[in-house]
mmCIF file of C-alpha atoms in Angstrom:
data_model
loop_
_atom_site.group_PDB
_atom_site.id
_atom_site.type_symbol
_atom_site.label_atom_id
_atom_site.label_comp_id
_atom_site.label_asym_id
_atom_site.label_seq_id
_atom_site.Cartn_x
_atom_site.Cartn_y
_atom_site.Cartn_z
ATOM 1 C CA MET A 1 120.587 99.868 111.677
ATOM 2 C CA PRO A 2 122.904 100.740 114.611
ATOM 3 C CA GLU A 3 121.378 103.233 117.025
ATOM 4 C CA THR A 4 124.190 105.797 116.735
ATOM 5 C CA PHE A 5 122.220 108.913 115.817
ATOM 6 C CA PRO A 6 119.572 110.279 118.234
ATOM 7 C CA SER A 7 116.872 110.926 115.619
ATOM 8 C CA GLY A 8 113.505 112.329 116.658
ATOM 9 C CA ILE A 9 111.803 108.944 116.646
ATOM 10 C CA ARG A 10 114.606 107.188 118.535
ATOM 11 C CA SER A 11 114.757 109.899 121.187
ATOM 12 C CA ARG A 12 111.014 109.913 121.599
ATOM 13 C CA ILE A 13 110.638 106.179 122.131
ATOM 14 C CA SER A 14 113.603 106.109 124.529
ATOM 15 C CA ASP A 15 112.055 108.933 126.553
ATOM 16 C CA GLU A 16 108.707 107.189 126.614
ATOM 17 C CA LEU A 17 110.225 103.932 127.865
ATOM 18 C CA ALA A 18 112.030 105.872 130.592
ATOM 19 C CA SER A 19 108.729 107.488 131.569
ATOM 20 C CA LEU A 20 107.005 104.112 131.766
ATOM 21 C CA ARG A 21 109.715 102.804 134.082
ATOM 22 C CA LYS A 22 109.385 105.865 136.307
ATOM 23 C CA GLN A 23 105.610 105.370 136.579
ATOM 24 C CA SER A 24 105.942 101.613 137.304
ATOM 25 C CA GLN A 25 104.148 100.888 134.027
ATOM 26 C CA PHE A 26 107.015 99.294 132.075
ATOM 27 C CA ARG A 27 106.275 95.798 130.800
ATOM 28 C CA ASP A 28 108.502 93.000 129.582
ATOM 29 C CA LEU A 29 107.999 89.490 128.255
ATOM 30 C CA GLU A 30 108.506 86.637 130.683
ATOM 31 C CA ILE A 31 107.624 82.982 131.076
ATOM 32 C CA LEU A 32 105.455 82.375 134.128
ATOM 33 C CA HIS A 33 106.008 79.469 136.496
ATOM 34 C CA GLY A 34 103.830 78.101 139.272
ATOM 35 C CA VAL A 35 100.057 77.910 139.734
ATOM 36 C CA ASN A 36 98.907 79.818 136.669
ATOM 37 C CA LEU A 37 96.461 82.577 137.585
ATOM 38 C CA SER A 38 97.025 84.603 134.420
ATOM 39 C CA SER A 39 95.698 82.012 131.993
ATOM 40 C CA ASN A 40 92.540 82.167 129.886
ATOM 41 C CA ASP A 41 92.543 78.370 129.566
ATOM 42 C CA TYR A 42 89.390 78.278 131.677
ATOM 43 C CA LEU A 43 88.476 74.617 131.073
ATOM 44 C CA GLY A 44 92.054 73.355 131.423
ATOM 45 C CA LEU A 45 91.933 72.091 127.860
ATOM 46 C CA ALA A 46 95.353 73.310 126.691
ATOM 47 C CA THR A 47 97.263 70.683 128.668
ATOM 48 C CA ARG A 48 94.961 67.678 128.223
ATOM 49 C CA PRO A 49 96.749 64.761 126.480
ATOM 50 C CA GLU A 50 93.625 63.755 124.545
ATOM 51 C CA PHE A 51 93.329 67.269 123.138
ATOM 52 C CA LYS A 52 96.948 67.182 122.025
ATOM 53 C CA GLN A 53 96.264 63.870 120.295
ATOM 54 C CA ALA A 54 93.230 65.339 118.548
ATOM 55 C CA VAL A 55 95.426 68.128 117.199
ATOM 56 C CA LEU A 56 98.038 65.629 115.999
ATOM 57 C CA ASP A 57 95.278 63.697 114.260
ATOM 58 C CA ALA A 58 94.096 66.906 112.579
ATOM 59 C CA VAL A 59 97.642 67.618 111.370
ATOM 60 C CA SER A 60 98.081 64.104 109.983
ATOM 61 C CA GLN A 61 94.772 64.299 108.119
ATOM 62 C CA ALA A 62 95.321 67.781 106.693
ATOM 63 C CA GLU A 63 95.880 68.024 102.952
ATOM 64 C CA SER A 64 98.277 70.942 103.423
ATOM 65 C CA MET A 65 100.389 72.372 106.249
ATOM 66 C CA GLY A 66 99.945 75.876 104.872
ATOM 67 C CA SER A 67 96.885 77.813 103.774
ATOM 68 C CA THR A 68 98.826 79.316 100.797
ATOM 69 C CA GLY A 69 96.797 82.532 100.647
ATOM 70 C CA SER A 70 93.821 84.532 101.837
ATOM 71 C CA ARG A 71 90.358 82.965 101.990
ATOM 72 C CA LEU A 72 89.341 84.975 98.915
ATOM 73 C CA LEU A 73 92.265 83.608 96.920
ATOM 74 C CA SER A 74 93.668 80.124 97.579
ATOM 75 C CA GLY A 75 93.095 79.664 101.315
ATOM 76 C CA ASN A 76 89.413 78.730 101.434
ATOM 77 C CA ALA A 77 89.763 75.097 102.529
ATOM 78 C CA ARG A 78 86.743 72.820 102.913
ATOM 79 C CA ALA A 79 87.700 72.447 106.578
ATOM 80 C CA TRP A 80 86.922 76.116 107.233
ATOM 81 C CA LYS A 81 83.627 76.128 105.366
ATOM 82 C CA ASP A 82 82.463 73.053 107.291
ATOM 83 C CA LEU A 83 83.625 74.420 110.635
ATOM 84 C CA GLU A 84 81.854 77.735 110.100
ATOM 85 C CA THR A 85 78.600 75.852 109.546
ATOM 86 C CA GLU A 86 79.224 73.763 112.654
ATOM 87 C CA PHE A 87 80.166 76.764 114.770
ATOM 88 C CA ALA A 88 77.048 78.681 113.744
ATOM 89 C CA GLN A 89 74.977 75.743 114.989
ATOM 90 C CA PHE A 90 76.927 75.784 118.268
ATOM 91 C CA ALA A 91 76.460 79.549 118.650
ATOM 92 C CA GLY A 92 72.759 79.376 117.770
ATOM 93 C CA THR A 93 73.063 81.763 114.841
ATOM 94 C CA GLU A 94 72.371 81.554 111.124
ATOM 95 C CA ALA A 95 75.996 81.905 110.021
ATOM 96 C CA ALA A 96 79.575 82.344 111.263
ATOM 97 C CA LEU A 97 82.788 83.685 109.738
ATOM 98 C CA TYR A 98 86.259 82.835 111.038
ATOM 99 C CA PHE A 99 88.922 85.506 111.636
ATOM 100 C CA GLY A 100 92.555 84.924 112.558
ATOM 101 C CA SER A 101 92.213 86.457 116.037
ATOM 102 C CA GLY A 102 89.631 87.964 118.333
ATOM 103 C CA TYR A 103 91.267 91.330 117.784
ATOM 104 C CA ALA A 104 90.922 90.988 114.016
ATOM 105 C CA ALA A 105 87.298 89.888 114.377
ATOM 106 C CA ASN A 106 86.292 92.896 116.482
ATOM 107 C CA VAL A 107 88.223 95.419 114.411
ATOM 108 C CA GLY A 108 86.995 93.932 111.131
ATOM 109 C CA LEU A 109 83.377 93.769 112.265
ATOM 110 C CA LEU A 110 83.034 97.273 113.711
ATOM 111 C CA SER A 111 85.174 99.110 111.183
ATOM 112 C CA SER A 112 83.117 97.702 108.320
ATOM 113 C CA ILE A 113 79.519 97.851 109.602
ATOM 114 C CA LEU A 114 79.826 101.356 111.099
ATOM 115 C CA THR A 115 80.335 104.475 109.002
ATOM 116 C CA PRO A 116 80.683 108.213 109.646
ATOM 117 C CA GLY A 117 77.235 109.490 110.584
ATOM 118 C CA ASP A 118 76.409 106.408 112.664
ATOM 119 C CA ILE A 119 76.415 106.472 116.480
ATOM 120 C CA VAL A 120 77.976 103.716 118.566
ATOM 121 C CA PHE A 121 77.307 103.392 122.317
ATOM 122 C CA SER A 122 80.177 101.660 124.085
ATOM 123 C CA ASP A 123 80.692 100.513 127.669
ATOM 124 C CA GLU A 124 83.718 102.293 129.134
ATOM 125 C CA CYS A 125 85.301 98.950 130.055
ATOM 126 C CA ASN A 126 85.147 97.433 126.570
ATOM 127 C CA HIS A 127 88.271 95.745 125.210
ATOM 128 C CA ALA A 128 90.846 97.639 123.133
ATOM 129 C CA SER A 129 89.921 95.669 120.008
ATOM 130 C CA LEU A 130 86.352 96.955 120.207
ATOM 131 C CA ILE A 131 87.591 100.489 120.811
ATOM 132 C CA ASP A 132 89.951 100.351 117.847
ATOM 133 C CA GLY A 133 87.229 99.026 115.553
ATOM 134 C CA MET A 134 84.956 101.902 116.534
ATOM 135 C CA ARG A 135 87.724 104.450 116.040
ATOM 136 C CA LEU A 136 88.537 103.171 112.557
ATOM 137 C CA SER A 137 84.886 103.336 111.532
ATOM 138 C CA GLY A 138 84.653 107.108 111.927
ATOM 139 C CA ALA A 139 81.292 106.772 113.702
ATOM 140 C CA GLU A 140 80.349 109.080 116.560
ATOM 141 C CA LYS A 141 81.201 107.392 119.878
ATOM 142 C CA ILE A 142 79.221 107.767 123.089
ATOM 143 C CA ILE A 143 80.981 106.085 126.008
ATOM 144 C CA TYR A 144 78.647 105.163 128.851
ATOM 145 C CA PRO A 145 79.827 104.468 132.427
ATOM 146 C CA HIS A 146 80.386 100.791 133.104
ATOM 147 C CA LEU A 147 77.042 98.930 133.129
ATOM 148 C CA ASP A 148 75.159 102.199 133.717
ATOM 149 C CA LEU A 149 71.894 101.418 131.933
ATOM 150 C CA ASP A 150 70.235 104.614 133.116
ATOM 151 C CA PHE A 151 72.916 106.688 131.405
ATOM 152 C CA LEU A 152 72.739 104.504 128.303
ATOM 153 C CA GLY A 153 68.943 104.697 128.147
ATOM 154 C CA LYS A 154 68.988 108.484 128.345
ATOM 155 C CA ALA A 155 71.732 108.726 125.714
ATOM 156 C CA LEU A 156 69.812 106.458 123.350
ATOM 157 C CA ALA A 157 66.618 108.432 123.854
ATOM 158 C CA GLU A 158 68.404 111.723 123.175
ATOM 159 C CA HIS A 159 69.656 110.376 119.836
ATOM 160 C CA ARG A 160 66.523 108.462 118.852
ATOM 161 C CA GLY A 161 65.777 110.764 115.949
ATOM 162 C CA ALA A 162 69.354 111.098 114.749
ATOM 163 C CA ALA A 163 70.239 110.123 111.210
ATOM 164 C CA GLY A 164 72.421 107.103 110.722
ATOM 165 C CA ALA A 165 72.490 103.719 112.396
ATOM 166 C CA LYS A 166 72.799 103.217 116.157
ATOM 167 C CA LEU A 167 74.765 100.362 117.704
ATOM 168 C CA ILE A 168 75.373 99.237 121.301
ATOM 169 C CA VAL A 169 78.655 97.379 121.848
ATOM 170 C CA THR A 170 79.479 95.386 124.979
ATOM 171 C CA GLU A 171 81.481 92.502 126.327
ATOM 172 C CA SER A 172 79.294 89.850 127.897
ATOM 173 C CA LEU A 173 81.829 89.063 130.626
ATOM 174 C CA PHE A 174 84.242 91.933 131.180
ATOM 175 C CA SER A 175 87.825 90.774 131.067
ATOM 176 C CA MET A 176 89.263 93.178 133.646
ATOM 177 C CA GLU A 177 86.270 93.594 135.977
ATOM 178 C CA GLY A 178 84.968 90.021 136.033
ATOM 179 C CA ASP A 179 81.338 91.137 135.962
ATOM 180 C CA ILE A 180 78.552 90.286 133.528
ATOM 181 C CA ALA A 181 76.531 92.625 131.335
ATOM 182 C CA PRO A 182 72.710 92.383 131.599
ATOM 183 C CA LEU A 183 72.352 91.355 127.968
ATOM 184 C CA ASP A 184 68.580 91.014 128.082
ATOM 185 C CA GLN A 185 68.182 94.592 129.344
ATOM 186 C CA LEU A 186 70.649 95.879 126.763
ATOM 187 C CA LEU A 187 68.638 94.185 124.038
ATOM 188 C CA ARG A 188 65.418 95.783 125.307
ATOM 189 C CA LEU A 189 67.072 99.203 125.279
ATOM 190 C CA ALA A 190 68.302 98.614 121.746
ATOM 191 C CA ARG A 191 64.852 97.590 120.515
ATOM 192 C CA ALA A 192 63.134 100.527 122.185
ATOM 193 C CA ASN A 193 65.476 102.998 120.539
ATOM 194 C CA GLY A 194 65.992 101.579 117.072
ATOM 195 C CA ALA A 195 69.493 100.325 117.793
ATOM 196 C CA GLU A 196 71.349 97.048 117.224
ATOM 197 C CA LEU A 197 73.451 95.102 119.747
ATOM 198 C CA VAL A 198 76.929 93.556 119.303
ATOM 199 C CA ILE A 199 78.286 91.210 121.996
ATOM 200 C CA ASP A 200 81.870 90.068 122.558
ATOM 201 C CA GLU A 201 81.764 86.655 124.265
ATOM 202 C CA ALA A 202 85.544 86.177 124.512
ATOM 203 C CA HIS A 203 85.656 85.279 128.212
ATOM 204 C CA ALA A 204 82.247 83.599 128.441
ATOM 205 C CA ILE A 205 82.381 80.964 125.704
ATOM 206 C CA GLY A 206 83.016 77.526 127.180
ATOM 207 C CA VAL A 207 82.191 78.730 130.676
ATOM 208 C CA TYR A 208 78.587 79.964 130.541
ATOM 209 C CA GLY A 209 75.393 78.894 128.849
ATOM 210 C CA PRO A 210 74.068 75.484 127.833
ATOM 211 C CA GLN A 211 76.987 73.346 126.623
ATOM 212 C CA GLY A 212 79.283 76.315 127.158
ATOM 213 C CA ARG A 213 77.688 78.310 124.327
ATOM 214 C CA GLY A 214 78.109 81.641 126.115
ATOM 215 C CA LEU A 215 76.009 84.238 127.884
ATOM 216 C CA ALA A 216 73.949 85.208 124.844
ATOM 217 C CA ALA A 217 72.753 81.602 124.807
ATOM 218 C CA GLN A 218 72.204 81.678 128.568
ATOM 219 C CA PHE A 219 69.977 84.740 128.107
ATOM 220 C CA GLY A 220 68.337 83.091 125.075
ATOM 221 C CA ILE A 221 68.992 86.001 122.716
ATOM 222 C CA GLU A 222 71.401 84.474 120.161
ATOM 223 C CA ARG A 223 69.095 85.054 117.211
ATOM 224 C CA GLU A 224 67.973 88.510 118.313
ATOM 225 C CA VAL A 225 71.279 90.402 118.392
ATOM 226 C CA PHE A 226 73.100 91.772 115.382
ATOM 227 C CA ALA A 227 76.405 89.967 115.959
ATOM 228 C CA ILE A 228 78.194 87.829 118.544
ATOM 229 C CA VAL A 229 81.965 87.410 118.569
ATOM 230 C CA HIS A 230 83.187 84.085 119.947
ATOM 231 C CA THR A 231 86.920 83.831 120.591
ATOM 232 C CA CYS A 232 88.712 80.479 120.271
ATOM 233 C CA GLY A 233 91.954 81.378 122.050
ATOM 234 C CA LYS A 234 90.681 81.196 125.612
ATOM 235 C CA ALA A 235 88.489 78.355 126.925
ATOM 236 C CA LEU A 236 88.731 76.609 123.533
ATOM 237 C CA ALA A 237 92.552 76.556 123.735
ATOM 238 C CA SER A 238 92.991 77.323 120.052
ATOM 239 C CA MET A 239 93.251 80.574 118.077
ATOM 240 C CA GLY A 240 91.075 82.924 116.064
ATOM 241 C CA ALA A 241 87.453 83.969 116.491
ATOM 242 C CA PHE A 242 84.071 83.658 114.825
ATOM 243 C CA VAL A 243 81.741 86.535 114.085
ATOM 244 C CA CYS A 244 78.295 84.953 114.375
ATOM 245 C CA GLY A 245 75.059 86.427 113.057
ATOM 246 C CA GLY A 246 72.926 86.433 109.936
ATOM 247 C CA ALA A 247 73.930 85.132 106.513
ATOM 248 C CA THR A 248 73.742 88.652 105.097
ATOM 249 C CA LEU A 249 76.217 89.902 107.704
ATOM 250 C CA LYS A 250 78.613 87.094 106.801
ATOM 251 C CA GLN A 251 78.497 87.975 103.104
ATOM 252 C CA PHE A 252 79.026 91.646 103.912
ATOM 253 C CA LEU A 253 82.100 90.905 106.058
ATOM 254 C CA ILE A 254 83.596 88.701 103.343
ATOM 255 C CA ASN A 255 83.349 91.689 101.013
ATOM 256 C CA ARG A 256 84.151 94.572 103.371
ATOM 257 C CA ALA A 257 86.064 93.478 106.511
ATOM 258 C CA ARG A 258 89.685 94.390 105.806
ATOM 259 C CA THR A 259 91.056 92.156 108.574
ATOM 260 C CA PHE A 260 89.421 89.216 106.782
ATOM 261 C CA ILE A 261 90.114 90.188 103.169
ATOM 262 C CA PHE A 262 93.760 91.181 103.475
ATOM 263 C CA THR A 263 95.166 88.409 105.647
ATOM 264 C CA THR A 264 96.450 84.926 104.949
ATOM 265 C CA ALA A 265 93.981 82.237 105.981
ATOM 266 C CA ALA A 266 94.720 80.112 109.029
ATOM 267 C CA VAL A 267 96.183 76.672 108.331
ATOM 268 C CA PRO A 268 93.521 74.003 107.675
ATOM 269 C CA TYR A 269 94.485 71.773 110.592
ATOM 270 C CA MET A 270 93.534 74.566 113.036
ATOM 271 C CA ALA A 271 89.925 73.890 112.046
ATOM 272 C CA GLY A 272 90.379 70.369 113.392
ATOM 273 C CA GLN A 273 91.798 71.706 116.642
ATOM 274 C CA ILE A 274 88.834 74.043 117.123
ATOM 275 C CA ARG A 275 86.387 71.252 116.306
ATOM 276 C CA ALA A 276 87.988 69.027 118.957
ATOM 277 C CA ALA A 277 87.798 71.894 121.457
ATOM 278 C CA LEU A 278 84.103 72.394 120.724
ATOM 279 C CA GLU A 279 83.403 68.723 121.345
ATOM 280 C CA PHE A 280 85.175 68.910 124.689
ATOM 281 C CA ALA A 281 83.503 72.166 125.742
ATOM 282 C CA GLN A 282 80.020 70.824 125.101
ATOM 283 C CA THR A 283 80.584 67.961 127.558
ATOM 284 C CA ALA A 284 82.487 69.909 130.238
ATOM 285 C CA ASP A 285 79.650 70.615 132.668
ATOM 286 C CA SER A 286 81.635 69.277 135.628
ATOM 287 C CA LYS A 287 84.510 71.627 134.762
ATOM 288 C CA ARG A 288 82.121 74.569 134.673
ATOM 289 C CA VAL A 289 80.611 73.636 138.043
ATOM 290 C CA HIS A 290 84.055 73.340 139.646
ATOM 291 C CA LEU A 291 85.175 76.647 138.144
ATOM 292 C CA GLN A 292 82.168 78.478 139.570
ATOM 293 C CA SER A 293 82.668 76.799 142.937
ATOM 294 C CA ILE A 294 86.281 77.904 143.365
ATOM 295 C CA ALA A 295 85.458 81.387 142.060
ATOM 296 C CA THR A 296 82.765 81.779 144.715
ATOM 297 C CA ALA A 297 85.115 80.496 147.411
ATOM 298 C CA LEU A 298 87.877 82.885 146.347
ATOM 299 C CA ARG A 299 85.629 85.950 146.341
ATOM 300 C CA GLN A 300 84.168 85.069 149.723
ATOM 301 C CA ALA A 301 87.626 84.592 151.243
ATOM 302 C CA LEU A 302 88.866 87.899 149.846
ATOM 303 C CA ARG A 303 85.834 89.780 151.132
ATOM 304 C CA THR A 304 86.213 88.181 154.564
ATOM 305 C CA ARG A 305 89.648 89.792 154.714
ATOM 306 C CA GLY A 306 88.239 93.148 153.608
ATOM 307 C CA LEU A 307 89.871 93.047 150.193
ATOM 308 C CA ARG A 308 88.246 94.695 147.176
ATOM 309 C CA SER A 309 87.348 92.219 144.441
ATOM 310 C CA GLY A 310 84.625 94.061 142.558
ATOM 311 C CA ASN A 311 80.958 93.268 142.025
ATOM 312 C CA GLY A 312 81.273 90.243 139.766
ATOM 313 C CA ASN A 313 80.780 86.576 140.545
ATOM 314 C CA SER A 314 82.684 85.040 137.641
ATOM 315 C CA HIS A 315 85.956 83.129 137.344
ATOM 316 C CA ILE A 316 87.794 86.415 136.663
ATOM 317 C CA VAL A 317 88.562 87.928 140.067
ATOM 318 C CA PRO A 318 90.293 91.320 140.206
ATOM 319 C CA VAL A 319 91.887 92.356 143.494
ATOM 320 C CA PHE A 320 92.136 96.143 143.482
ATOM 321 C CA PHE A 321 95.199 97.887 144.890
ATOM 322 C CA GLY A 322 94.965 101.348 143.336
ATOM 323 C CA SER A 323 98.629 102.212 142.945
ATOM 324 C CA ASN A 324 100.948 100.592 140.409
ATOM 325 C CA GLU A 325 103.585 100.092 143.091
ATOM 326 C CA MET A 326 101.227 98.154 145.370
ATOM 327 C CA ALA A 327 100.031 95.911 142.548
ATOM 328 C CA LEU A 328 103.631 95.214 141.522
ATOM 329 C CA HIS A 329 104.603 94.438 145.107
ATOM 330 C CA VAL A 330 101.748 91.989 145.674
ATOM 331 C CA ALA A 331 102.298 90.268 142.325
ATOM 332 C CA GLU A 332 106.016 89.844 143.040
ATOM 333 C CA LYS A 333 105.317 88.334 146.461
ATOM 334 C CA LEU A 334 102.727 85.954 145.001
ATOM 335 C CA ARG A 335 105.159 84.781 142.313
ATOM 336 C CA SER A 336 107.771 84.105 144.980
ATOM 337 C CA ASN A 337 105.169 81.901 146.687
ATOM 338 C CA GLY A 338 104.477 79.849 143.565
ATOM 339 C CA PHE A 339 101.495 81.726 142.087
ATOM 340 C CA ALA A 340 101.914 82.943 138.504
ATOM 341 C CA VAL A 341 100.163 86.316 138.468
ATOM 342 C CA LYS A 342 100.687 89.601 136.672
ATOM 343 C CA PRO A 343 99.830 93.123 137.838
ATOM 344 C CA ILE A 344 97.355 94.977 135.633
ATOM 345 C CA ARG A 345 98.217 98.664 135.306
ATOM 346 C CA PRO A 346 97.343 101.637 133.105
ATOM 347 C CA PRO A 347 96.689 101.981 130.235
ATOM 348 C CA THR A 348 94.994 98.571 130.393
ATOM 349 C CA VAL A 349 92.930 99.948 133.286
ATOM 350 C CA PRO A 350 92.338 103.591 134.322
ATOM 351 C CA ALA A 351 94.932 105.454 136.374
ATOM 352 C CA GLY A 352 94.554 104.653 140.064
ATOM 353 C CA ALA A 353 92.831 101.331 139.325
ATOM 354 C CA ALA A 354 95.846 98.989 139.286
ATOM 355 C CA ARG A 355 95.049 95.456 140.341
ATOM 356 C CA VAL A 356 96.133 91.860 140.383
ATOM 357 C CA ARG A 357 93.784 89.954 138.104
ATOM 358 C CA LEU A 358 93.197 86.368 139.203
ATOM 359 C CA SER A 359 92.051 84.289 136.263
ATOM 360 C CA LEU A 360 90.823 80.943 137.518
ATOM 361 C CA THR A 361 90.842 77.708 135.535
ATOM 362 C CA SER A 362 89.299 74.342 136.275
ATOM 363 C CA ASN A 363 92.796 72.952 136.992
ATOM 364 C CA ILE A 364 92.998 74.968 140.218
ATOM 365 C CA THR A 365 91.968 73.247 143.455
ATOM 366 C CA LEU A 366 90.053 74.631 146.414
ATOM 367 C CA ALA A 367 93.143 74.087 148.593
ATOM 368 C CA GLN A 368 95.182 76.261 146.218
ATOM 369 C CA VAL A 369 92.529 78.979 146.460
ATOM 370 C CA HIS A 370 92.907 79.108 150.232
ATOM 371 C CA GLN A 371 96.712 79.126 149.941
ATOM 372 C CA LEU A 372 96.430 81.982 147.460
ATOM 373 C CA VAL A 373 94.321 84.145 149.778
ATOM 374 C CA SER A 374 96.772 83.574 152.630
ATOM 375 C CA ALA A 375 99.633 84.580 150.328
ATOM 376 C CA ILE A 376 97.797 87.776 149.316
ATOM 377 C CA SER A 377 97.231 88.709 152.956
ATOM 378 C CA ALA A 378 100.902 88.096 153.745
ATOM 379 C CA ALA A 379 101.962 90.196 150.755
ATOM 380 C CA ILE A 380 99.844 93.118 151.919
ATOM 381 C CA GLU A 381 101.218 92.883 155.443
ATOM 382 C CA SER A 382 104.750 93.035 154.032
ATOM 383 C CA THR A 383 104.032 96.272 152.127
ATOM 384 C CA PRO A 384 107.220 98.361 151.989
ATOM 385 C CA PRO A 385 106.986 101.988 153.159
ATOM 386 C CA SER A 386 107.702 103.227 149.623
ATOM 387 C CA THR A 387 104.240 102.174 148.443
ATOM 388 C CA GLY A 388 102.570 104.589 150.834
ATOM 389 C CA THR A 389 99.702 104.168 153.293
ATOM 390 C CA ASN A 390 97.084 105.391 150.823
ATOM 391 C CA ALA A 391 97.712 102.406 148.573
ATOM 392 C CA LEU A 392 97.330 100.045 151.513
ATOM 393 C CA HIS A 393 94.049 101.638 152.596
ATOM 394 C CA SER A 394 92.652 101.515 149.057
ATOM 395 C CA CYS A 395 93.015 97.751 148.802
ATOM 396 C CA LEU A 396 91.657 97.050 152.289
ATOM 397 C CA SER A 397 88.426 98.971 151.774
ATOM 398 C CA ALA A 398 85.343 96.751 151.742
ATOM 399 C CA SER A 399 83.659 98.869 149.081
ATOM 400 C CA SER A 400 84.151 98.141 145.384
#
């Protein structure tokens, strides 16, 4: 319909877009070029010729190119049933259920297992998909400061006698901060206070743990937590996600998770792609060692220059600039120097916490890391007066 009449909705969205532009928060779609530092392809699997061939083989062997319906109707292919069994073994859990995306998995899980009257304790840096699942559930939400176990422990103790279930929700590796949750301590807090624990492993699978099985496996708690969500669209270079846990949980989600019930099943050949990715991930120890090595080198180089990169030690390295304008300026300069980066601004992160998020993959070399740090330093030195001195000081502080 032609936009000829300024209706309430049309005026409102136009005004909001104008406001986003004014605040340097407007986003657009673009294709990145250069050394990719915005990718979640942590093991470099997406571009490997042998992986592409494995996918072609899966397509050629598939009985159908379409799933034809939801899993509860006509889309429950043998390939998915077999892969769920295989993935549960990989994750170290009793069962696994595949969802079409990590977002759908988190929303479906939390919105179905939580009900009004329950209490959910959520880290303030949890992903939007976890937040939306909690909101849809109607449960009472208690947001604890990022990784503040003292606050969480006190909040759990205060609600120990409350009616309803209690659930702690956390990412294992936080996607914007690059730091790791102390999963063993969270589990102890849950046990001591009659709560359950849900872990989102989106950015840890393939990178941490024995055979890349994630941080829950590294901590040895796979069978002790209520549910683990493993995403396939990052280090596994595929799509979708598995909710891993007990067989009873799987049956409950099949019957109650709306994002599973009311969606068309993924095409059968995607199961073959994920299986090939799992095989690669389990033998990628050298990739994991290299990834950790360049991450350590990058953080050390940034800190040597007095730049703020947070408290983490993972392959996700945020460089904090504070203002949206400063983050945009640095990102633009880095792109002009051949580094594909994107500024991260509110509402993805809190106001005043804009950053350039450097997402390392095993394809990146140590030489490129050093070139990157030099380019960041040059970008900061070329800061235009319009960004203000406060923004410059905020990114050059040694504190995190």
